[in-house]
Short mmCIF file of C-alpha atoms in Angstrom, two decimals:
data_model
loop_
_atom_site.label_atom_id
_atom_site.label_comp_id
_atom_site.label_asym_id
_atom_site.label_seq_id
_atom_site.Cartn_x
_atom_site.Cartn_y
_atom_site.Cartn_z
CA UNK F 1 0.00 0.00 0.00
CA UNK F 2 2.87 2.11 1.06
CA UNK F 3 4.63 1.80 -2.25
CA UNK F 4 1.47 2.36 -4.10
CA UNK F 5 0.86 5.69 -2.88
CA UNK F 6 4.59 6.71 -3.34
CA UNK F 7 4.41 5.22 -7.00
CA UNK F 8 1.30 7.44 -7.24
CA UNK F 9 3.17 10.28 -6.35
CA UNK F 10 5.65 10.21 -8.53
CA UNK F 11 3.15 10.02 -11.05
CA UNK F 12 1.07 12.97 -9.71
CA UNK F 13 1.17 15.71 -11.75
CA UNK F 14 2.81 18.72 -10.46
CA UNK F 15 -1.44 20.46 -10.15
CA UNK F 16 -2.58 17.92 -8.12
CA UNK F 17 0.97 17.95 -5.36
CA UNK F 18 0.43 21.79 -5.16
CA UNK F 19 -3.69 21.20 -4.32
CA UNK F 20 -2.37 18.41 -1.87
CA UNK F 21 -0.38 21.04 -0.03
CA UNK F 22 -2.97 23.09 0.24
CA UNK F 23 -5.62 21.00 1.35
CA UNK F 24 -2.88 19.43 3.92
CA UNK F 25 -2.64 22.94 5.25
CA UNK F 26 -6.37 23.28 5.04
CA UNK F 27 -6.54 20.28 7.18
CA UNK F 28 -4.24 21.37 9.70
CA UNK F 29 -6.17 24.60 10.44
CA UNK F 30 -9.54 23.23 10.37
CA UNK F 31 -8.38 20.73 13.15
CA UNK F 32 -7.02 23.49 15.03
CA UNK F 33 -10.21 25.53 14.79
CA UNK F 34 -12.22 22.42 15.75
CA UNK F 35 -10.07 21.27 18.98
CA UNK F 36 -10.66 24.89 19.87
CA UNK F 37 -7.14 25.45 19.96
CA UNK F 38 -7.98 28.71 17.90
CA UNK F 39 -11.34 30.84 18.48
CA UNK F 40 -13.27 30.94 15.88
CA UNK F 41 -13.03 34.25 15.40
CA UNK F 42 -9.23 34.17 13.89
CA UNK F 43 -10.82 31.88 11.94
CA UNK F 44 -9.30 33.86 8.43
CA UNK F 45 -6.00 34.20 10.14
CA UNK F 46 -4.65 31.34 8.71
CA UNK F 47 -5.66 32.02 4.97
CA UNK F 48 -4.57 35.53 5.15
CA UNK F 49 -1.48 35.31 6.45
CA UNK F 50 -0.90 32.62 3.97
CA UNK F 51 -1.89 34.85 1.18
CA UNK F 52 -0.16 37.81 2.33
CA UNK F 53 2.88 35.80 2.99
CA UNK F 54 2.94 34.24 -0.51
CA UNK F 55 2.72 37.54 -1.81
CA UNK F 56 5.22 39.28 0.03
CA UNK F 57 7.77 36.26 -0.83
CA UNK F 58 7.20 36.76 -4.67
CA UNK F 59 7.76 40.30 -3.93
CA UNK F 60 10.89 39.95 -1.97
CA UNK F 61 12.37 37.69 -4.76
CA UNK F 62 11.55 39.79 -7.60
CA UNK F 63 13.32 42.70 -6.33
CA UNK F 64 16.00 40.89 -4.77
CA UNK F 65 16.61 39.45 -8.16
CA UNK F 66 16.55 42.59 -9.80
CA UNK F 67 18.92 44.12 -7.08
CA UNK F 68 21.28 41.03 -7.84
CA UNK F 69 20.77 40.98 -11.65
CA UNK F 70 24.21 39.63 -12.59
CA UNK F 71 25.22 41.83 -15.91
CA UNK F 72 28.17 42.02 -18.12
CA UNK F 73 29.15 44.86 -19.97
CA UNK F 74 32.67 43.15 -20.58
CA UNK F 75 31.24 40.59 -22.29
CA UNK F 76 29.57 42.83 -24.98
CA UNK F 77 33.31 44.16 -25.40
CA UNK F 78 35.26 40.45 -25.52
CA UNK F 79 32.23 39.79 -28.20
CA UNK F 80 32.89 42.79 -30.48
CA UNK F 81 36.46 41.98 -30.52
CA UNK F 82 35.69 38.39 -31.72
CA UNK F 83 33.46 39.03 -34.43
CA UNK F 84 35.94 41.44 -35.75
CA UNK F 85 38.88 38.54 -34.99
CA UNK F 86 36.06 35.64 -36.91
CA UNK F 87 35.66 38.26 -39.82
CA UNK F 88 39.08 38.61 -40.45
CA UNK F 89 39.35 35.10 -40.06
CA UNK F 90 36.66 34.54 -42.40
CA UNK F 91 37.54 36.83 -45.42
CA UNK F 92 40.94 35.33 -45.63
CA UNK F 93 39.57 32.58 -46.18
CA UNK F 94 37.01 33.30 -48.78
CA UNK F 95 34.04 33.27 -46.98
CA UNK F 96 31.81 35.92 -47.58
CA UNK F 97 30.87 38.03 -44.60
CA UNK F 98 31.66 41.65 -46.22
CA UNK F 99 28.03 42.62 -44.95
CA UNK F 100 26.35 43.71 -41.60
CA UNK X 1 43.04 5.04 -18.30
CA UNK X 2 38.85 3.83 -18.77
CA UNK X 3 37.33 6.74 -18.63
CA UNK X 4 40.10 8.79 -20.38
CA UNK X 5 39.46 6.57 -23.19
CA UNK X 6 36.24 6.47 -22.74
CA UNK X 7 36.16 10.43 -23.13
CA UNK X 8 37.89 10.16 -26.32
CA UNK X 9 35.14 8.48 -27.82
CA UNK X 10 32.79 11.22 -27.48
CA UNK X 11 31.40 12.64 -29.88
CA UNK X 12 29.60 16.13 -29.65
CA UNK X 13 26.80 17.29 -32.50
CA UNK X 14 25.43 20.89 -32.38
CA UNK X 15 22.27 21.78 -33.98
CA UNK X 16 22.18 25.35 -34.73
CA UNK X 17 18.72 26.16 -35.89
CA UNK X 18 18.80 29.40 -38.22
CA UNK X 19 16.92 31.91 -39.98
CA UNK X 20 18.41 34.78 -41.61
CA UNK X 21 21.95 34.16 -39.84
CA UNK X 22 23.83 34.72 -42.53
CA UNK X 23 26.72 36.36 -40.71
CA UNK X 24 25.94 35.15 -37.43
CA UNK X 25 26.26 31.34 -38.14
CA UNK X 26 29.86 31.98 -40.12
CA UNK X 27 31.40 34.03 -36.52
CA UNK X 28 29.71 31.07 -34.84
CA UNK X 29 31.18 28.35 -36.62
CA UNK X 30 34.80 29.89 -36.82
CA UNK X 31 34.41 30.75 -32.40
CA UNK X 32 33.36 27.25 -32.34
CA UNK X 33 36.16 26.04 -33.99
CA UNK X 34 38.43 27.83 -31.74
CA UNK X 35 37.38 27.02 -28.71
CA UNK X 36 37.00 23.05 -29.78
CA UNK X 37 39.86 22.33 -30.87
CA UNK X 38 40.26 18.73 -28.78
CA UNK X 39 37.29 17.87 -29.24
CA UNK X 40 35.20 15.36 -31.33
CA UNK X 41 32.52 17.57 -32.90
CA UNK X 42 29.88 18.33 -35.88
CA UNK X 43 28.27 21.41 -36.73
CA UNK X 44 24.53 20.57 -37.90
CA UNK X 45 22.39 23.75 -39.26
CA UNK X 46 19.49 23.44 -40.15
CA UNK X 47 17.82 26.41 -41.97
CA UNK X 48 14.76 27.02 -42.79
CA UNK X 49 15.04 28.34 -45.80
CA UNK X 50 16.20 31.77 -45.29
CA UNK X 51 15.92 34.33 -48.10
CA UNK X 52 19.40 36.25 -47.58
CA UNK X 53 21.50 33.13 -47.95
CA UNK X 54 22.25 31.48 -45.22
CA UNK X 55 22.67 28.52 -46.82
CA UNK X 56 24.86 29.85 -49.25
CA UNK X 57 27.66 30.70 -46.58
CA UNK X 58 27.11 27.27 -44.82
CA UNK X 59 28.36 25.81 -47.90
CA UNK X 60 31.36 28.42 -48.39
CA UNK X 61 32.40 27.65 -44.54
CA UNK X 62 32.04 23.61 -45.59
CA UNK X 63 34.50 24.47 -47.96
CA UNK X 64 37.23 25.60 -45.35
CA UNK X 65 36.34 23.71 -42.38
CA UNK X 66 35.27 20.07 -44.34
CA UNK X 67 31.94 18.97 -45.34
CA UNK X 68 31.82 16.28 -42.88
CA UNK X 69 32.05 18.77 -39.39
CA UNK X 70 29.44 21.40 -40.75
CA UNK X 71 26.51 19.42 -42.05
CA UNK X 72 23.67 21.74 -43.65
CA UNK X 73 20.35 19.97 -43.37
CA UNK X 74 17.64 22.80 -44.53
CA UNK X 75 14.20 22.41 -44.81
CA UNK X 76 11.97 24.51 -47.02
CA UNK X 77 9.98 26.97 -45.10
CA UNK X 78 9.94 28.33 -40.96
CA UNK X 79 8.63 24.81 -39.47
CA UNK X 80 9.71 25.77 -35.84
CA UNK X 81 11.94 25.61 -33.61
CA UNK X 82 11.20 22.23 -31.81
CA UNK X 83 10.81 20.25 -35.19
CA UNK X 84 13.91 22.05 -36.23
CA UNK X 85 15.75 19.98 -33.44
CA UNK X 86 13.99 16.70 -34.55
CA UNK X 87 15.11 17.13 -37.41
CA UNK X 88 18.96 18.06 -36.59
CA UNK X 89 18.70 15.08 -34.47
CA UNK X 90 17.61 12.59 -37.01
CA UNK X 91 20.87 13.44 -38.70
CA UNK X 92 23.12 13.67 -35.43
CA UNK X 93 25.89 11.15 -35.22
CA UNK X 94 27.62 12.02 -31.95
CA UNK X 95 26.34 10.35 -28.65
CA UNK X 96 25.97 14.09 -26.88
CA UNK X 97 23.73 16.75 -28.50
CA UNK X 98 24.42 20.54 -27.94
CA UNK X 99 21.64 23.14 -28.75
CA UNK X 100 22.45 26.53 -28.99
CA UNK X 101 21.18 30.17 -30.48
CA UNK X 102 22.84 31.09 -33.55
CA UNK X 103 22.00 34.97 -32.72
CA UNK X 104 25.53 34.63 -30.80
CA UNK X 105 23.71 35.41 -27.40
CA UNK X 106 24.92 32.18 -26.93
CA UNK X 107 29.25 32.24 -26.97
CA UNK X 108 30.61 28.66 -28.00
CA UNK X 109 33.18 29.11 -25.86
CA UNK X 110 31.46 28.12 -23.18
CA UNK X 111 31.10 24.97 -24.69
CA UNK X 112 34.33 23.12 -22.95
CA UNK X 113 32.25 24.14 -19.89
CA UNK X 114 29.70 22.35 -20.36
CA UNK X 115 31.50 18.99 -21.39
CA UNK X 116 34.00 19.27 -18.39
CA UNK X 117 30.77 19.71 -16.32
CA UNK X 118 28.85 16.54 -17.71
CA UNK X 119 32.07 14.32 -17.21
CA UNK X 120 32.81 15.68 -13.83
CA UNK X 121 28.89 15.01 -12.87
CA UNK X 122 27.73 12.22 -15.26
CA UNK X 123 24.88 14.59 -15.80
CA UNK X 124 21.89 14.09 -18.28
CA UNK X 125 21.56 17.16 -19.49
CA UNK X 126 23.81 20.43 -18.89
CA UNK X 127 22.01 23.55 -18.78
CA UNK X 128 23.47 27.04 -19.37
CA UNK X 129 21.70 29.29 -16.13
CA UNK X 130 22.26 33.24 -16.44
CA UNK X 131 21.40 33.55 -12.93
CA UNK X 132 24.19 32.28 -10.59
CA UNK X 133 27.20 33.88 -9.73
CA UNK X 134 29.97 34.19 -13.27
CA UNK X 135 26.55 33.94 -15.74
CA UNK X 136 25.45 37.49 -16.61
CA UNK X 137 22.85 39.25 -19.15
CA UNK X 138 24.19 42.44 -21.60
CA UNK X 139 21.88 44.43 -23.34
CA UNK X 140 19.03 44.41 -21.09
CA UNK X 141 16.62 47.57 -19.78
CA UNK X 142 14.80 47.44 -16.21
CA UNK X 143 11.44 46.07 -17.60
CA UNK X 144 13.12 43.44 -19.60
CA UNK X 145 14.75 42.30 -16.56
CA UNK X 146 11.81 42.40 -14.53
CA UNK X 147 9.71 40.75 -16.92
CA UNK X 148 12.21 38.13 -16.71
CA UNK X 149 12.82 37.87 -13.07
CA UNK X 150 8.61 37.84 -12.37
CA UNK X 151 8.53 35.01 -14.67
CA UNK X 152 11.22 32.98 -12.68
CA UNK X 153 10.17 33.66 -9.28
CA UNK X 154 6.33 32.80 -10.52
CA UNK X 155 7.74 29.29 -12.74
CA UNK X 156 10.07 28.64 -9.63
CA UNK X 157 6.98 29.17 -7.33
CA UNK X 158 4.47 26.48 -9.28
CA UNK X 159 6.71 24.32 -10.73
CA UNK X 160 9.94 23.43 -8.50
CA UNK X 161 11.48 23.03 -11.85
CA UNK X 162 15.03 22.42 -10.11
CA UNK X 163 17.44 24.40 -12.26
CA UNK X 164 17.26 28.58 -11.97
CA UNK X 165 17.06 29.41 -15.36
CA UNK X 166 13.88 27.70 -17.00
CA UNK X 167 13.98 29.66 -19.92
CA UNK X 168 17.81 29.60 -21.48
CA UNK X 169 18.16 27.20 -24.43
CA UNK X 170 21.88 27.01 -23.93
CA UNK X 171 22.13 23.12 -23.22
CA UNK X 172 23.88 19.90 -23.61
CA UNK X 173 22.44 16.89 -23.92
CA UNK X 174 23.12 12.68 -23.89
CA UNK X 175 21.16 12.04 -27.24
CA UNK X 176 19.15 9.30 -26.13
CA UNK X 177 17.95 11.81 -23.43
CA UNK X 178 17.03 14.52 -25.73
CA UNK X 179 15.49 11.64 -28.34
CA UNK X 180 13.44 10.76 -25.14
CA UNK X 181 12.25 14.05 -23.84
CA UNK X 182 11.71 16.05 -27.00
CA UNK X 183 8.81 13.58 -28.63
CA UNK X 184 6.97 14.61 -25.56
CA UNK X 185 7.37 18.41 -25.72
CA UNK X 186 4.57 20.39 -27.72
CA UNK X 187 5.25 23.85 -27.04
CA UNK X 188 6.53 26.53 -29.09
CA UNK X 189 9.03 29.46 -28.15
CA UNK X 190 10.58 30.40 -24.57
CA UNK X 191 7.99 27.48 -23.63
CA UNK X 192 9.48 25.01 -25.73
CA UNK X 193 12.67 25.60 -23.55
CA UNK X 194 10.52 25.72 -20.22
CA UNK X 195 8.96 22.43 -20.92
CA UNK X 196 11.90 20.68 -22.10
CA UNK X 197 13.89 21.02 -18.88
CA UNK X 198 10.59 20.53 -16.83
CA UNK X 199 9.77 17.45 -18.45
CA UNK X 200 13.19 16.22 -17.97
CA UNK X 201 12.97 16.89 -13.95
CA UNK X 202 10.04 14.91 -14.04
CA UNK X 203 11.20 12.04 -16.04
CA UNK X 204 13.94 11.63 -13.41
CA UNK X 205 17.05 12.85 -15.38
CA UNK X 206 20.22 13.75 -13.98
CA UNK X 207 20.54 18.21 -14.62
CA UNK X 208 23.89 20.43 -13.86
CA UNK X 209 24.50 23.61 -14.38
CA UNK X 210 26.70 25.53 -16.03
CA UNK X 211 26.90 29.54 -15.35
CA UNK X 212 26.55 31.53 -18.90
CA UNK X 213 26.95 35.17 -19.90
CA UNK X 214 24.20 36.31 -22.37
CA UNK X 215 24.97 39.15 -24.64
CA UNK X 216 21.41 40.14 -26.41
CA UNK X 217 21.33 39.55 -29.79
CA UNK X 218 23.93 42.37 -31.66
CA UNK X 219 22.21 42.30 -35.14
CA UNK X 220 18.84 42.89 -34.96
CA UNK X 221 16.78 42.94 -31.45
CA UNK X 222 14.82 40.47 -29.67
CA UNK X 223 11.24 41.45 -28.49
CA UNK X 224 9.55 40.70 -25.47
CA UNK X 225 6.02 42.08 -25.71
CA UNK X 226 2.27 41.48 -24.29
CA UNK X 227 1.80 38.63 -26.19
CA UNK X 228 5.00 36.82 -24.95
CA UNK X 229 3.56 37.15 -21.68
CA UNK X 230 0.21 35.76 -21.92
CA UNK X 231 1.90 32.87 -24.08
CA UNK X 232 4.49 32.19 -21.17
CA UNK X 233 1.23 32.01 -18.82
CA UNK X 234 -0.56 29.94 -20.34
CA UNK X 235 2.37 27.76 -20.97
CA UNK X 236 2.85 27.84 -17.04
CA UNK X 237 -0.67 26.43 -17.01
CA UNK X 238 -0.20 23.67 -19.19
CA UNK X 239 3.00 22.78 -17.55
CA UNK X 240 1.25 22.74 -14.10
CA UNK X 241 -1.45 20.46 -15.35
CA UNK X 242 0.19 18.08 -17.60
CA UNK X 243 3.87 17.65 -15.83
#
């Protein structure tokens, strides 16, 4: 049975792991709210934070990727002075690249 | 002394799918060349039919180089680009596949990078990633990047694709892998690439990366607009029900 389910899992496709998560967390807060562990009146804590939190993550790694954006002027330099190197290259040996 | 020889017998093909690339694909061949020199390789383009000759400088650079490491395979009209790998592929005689731009955003001489890294690792499939530290992009304003970096974060997010740049078609590949993955792949443009290397997590393969620098294309200009967008979405949604 175990290896069943794992099998399944592998399986899964990626919509139904993500919906698994989420009713798993689901779960989890309904059993809190149930056992009273939680009044009932935080009752959209859970979802909101959750939402808010997911949000705030994709915002956090947008701009931390932009801060970090790895770029390379050099590169654009090196490049330039190996097309001019290949078209030298080139037009001695008779290929035709006499053209932009 | 196994593997060495083993390493020997290697033999690299790189499809180089092209349109219009008349000058491109000869400064690609020659920097290929040059930065290959030990190596066991064959050039295959295959163009589809481009109007300003292409094909004819293919043929001049089969001339100086030999017939036998540039192979031209053409094909009469724009068929795409994931049938234009199919179709390199069917004439591919190496055992590892390379697929690469032939705008030259893509610099062959990364190349020996990407072989050291699949013998070091054993890897699958080598992927080219912009994104970690000594890869880099040139050439690119603050809403291209942002575009770019929103689509990561969001792919990252809903697909825990495993590698950091989804999107780069800078890769090297054991052909039996890319035989395997590539019949199941439907998509077209910078989803093509996306569900390529997302399939491939899925199916279990081995992935390394490489770092790559990416120098936006220096004749004529790639474009990014509103309809890129919505086709990367809904290509997010088909990957997230169907992978």
């Amino acid at each position: 049975m175990m290896t069943l389910s794992s099998a399944n899992l592998i399986i899964m496709k990626h919509i139904l792991k993500i919906l698994a998560l989420l009713v798993a967390i689901s779960a989890f807060w309904i059993g809190l709210l149930r056992a009273s562990l939680v009044p009932e009146t935080h009752m959209w804590l859970l979802p909101l934070y959750f939402i808010v939190s997911l949000g705030c993550y994709g915002l956090l790694m947008v701009g931390v990727g932009l801060m970090q954006f790895p770029s390379c002027p050099q590169e654009a330099i090196l490049l330039h002075q190996d097309i001019v190197e290949a078209k030298d290259f080139l037009k001695k040996k008779g290929v035709d690249v006499g053209f932009d | 002394m196994g593997e060495e020889q083993k390493e020997k017998n290697n033999k690299y093909s790189i499809i180089i799918p092209t349109y219009n690339e008349r000058l491109n694909i000869a400064l690609i061949v020659y920097l290929v060349f040059k930065h290959l020199s030990n190596v066991d390789f064959e050039i295959i383009v295959v163009d589809d039919g481009s109007p300003d000759g292409t094909q004819d400088i293919v043929k001049q650079l089969q001339l100086v180089y030999g017939g036998d490491r540039i192979l031209l395979r053409a094909r009469p009209k724009k068929l795409g680009l994931g049938t234009a790998y199919i179709h390199g592929l069917k004439h591919a005689s190496g055992n590892f596949v390379v697929i690469m731009d032939a705008d030259l955003s893509h610099h062959p001489k990364y190349l020996p990078n990407f072989i050291k890294k699949q013998m070091e690792t054993g890897a699958d499939i080598v992927t080219g990633t912009r994104y970690v530290k000594g890869g880099g992009v040139h050439g690119w304003n603050l809403m291209r990047k942002l575009t770019s970096r929103g689509a990561n974060v969001l792919a990252q997010t809903l697909l825990w694709p495993g590698v950091s740049d989804l999107t780069g078609s800078f890769r090297l590949y054991k052909k039996s892998v890319l035989e395997d993955v590539i019949s199941s792949c439907v998509s077209k443009g910078y989803v093509f690439q996306m569900e390529m290397i997302v399939r491939a997590t899925r199916k279990g393969y081995k992935i390394a990366e490489v770092p790559i620098t990416f120098v936006d294309r220096v004749y004529g200009s790639s474009k990014l607009g509103g309809s890129e967008i919505v086709e990367y979405l809904k290509g997010l949604i088909y990957l997230l029900l169907t992978t």
